[in-house]
């Protein structure tokens, strides 16, 4: 009989052992369990620290911002360990510097090192420059789900669709695994104030007074606390302006011992702002196969982009979001 080697003896032991079927079954169960609990994502869970540094320099031209802010800041940012690339975008009065670290660098350490470097060298930045705003970015900021709202009957404008999208986004944000969302398209609501110069002169009021009055009226300040019934209540003074009537009722001055309201010196309108971007839903000739309008057409739309928290299962988050959207149809969604 031929003598078996070590691999042959191991194989023979497993073939004759009664524990082999149990071990195979356990391996299958562990594999199924691993597939079930492993987060599934379109993007791999890799660490690529990327940090945006925004600095404002009011009144400066783009060249002044570049020479007095961007270039000096880039020089000492290159001193940080682990930095791979630095990109800068310069505009009049504004600088955006994007710092990208090597793959695998610790995100928290990178943020702390960058912030410490900025604060240690802030005296090298000229007077008038605002304190840097540091915003870290990661692979989890990539949206895992986008929802586009549009009306095939063309009954709702982009302004109305955005208001619906804002309420829908608030409902989706209640999921603890949703990190953030962004709304693209449509117009935000705003109150436009058109000052009447003749009325301003008649009431001895200036535009600067109106700006200061609006800032003071749209402000909430904690004023203390008081205990009652084994509970502590917070007292706040002031309030926020919520509609056009609140804005129109702001007192902007005193004339002949009488209050001058904003509505006395200005014309106010409540409606959509000037659009900053546009989103359209386009339909081609094959739209009729899906029960949509058969003729080619474009409709104003609004898109919601949803991102998940780090470590959350992208498939689960997207599935739960779609379930919530279905539940809101006929209630929040027309």
XYZ file of C-alpha atoms in Angstrom, residues 63-76 88-90 94-97:
21
model
C -5.438 88.443 -7.674
C -5.171 89.958 -4.183
C -6.813 86.886 -2.667
C -4.388 84.612 -4.517
C -1.247 86.536 -3.602
C -2.081 87.454 0.012
C -4.144 84.459 1.142
C -3.972 81.433 -1.168
C -0.235 81.163 -1.821
C 0.909 81.743 1.812
C -1.706 79.295 3.087
C -0.721 76.600 0.574
C 2.933 76.864 1.630
C 2.330 75.959 5.270
C -7.322 76.123 -4.750
C -10.226 78.021 -6.278
C -9.986 81.810 -6.091
C -13.259 84.317 -1.538
C -10.792 81.414 -1.478
C -11.498 77.679 -1.386
C -8.546 75.345 -0.805
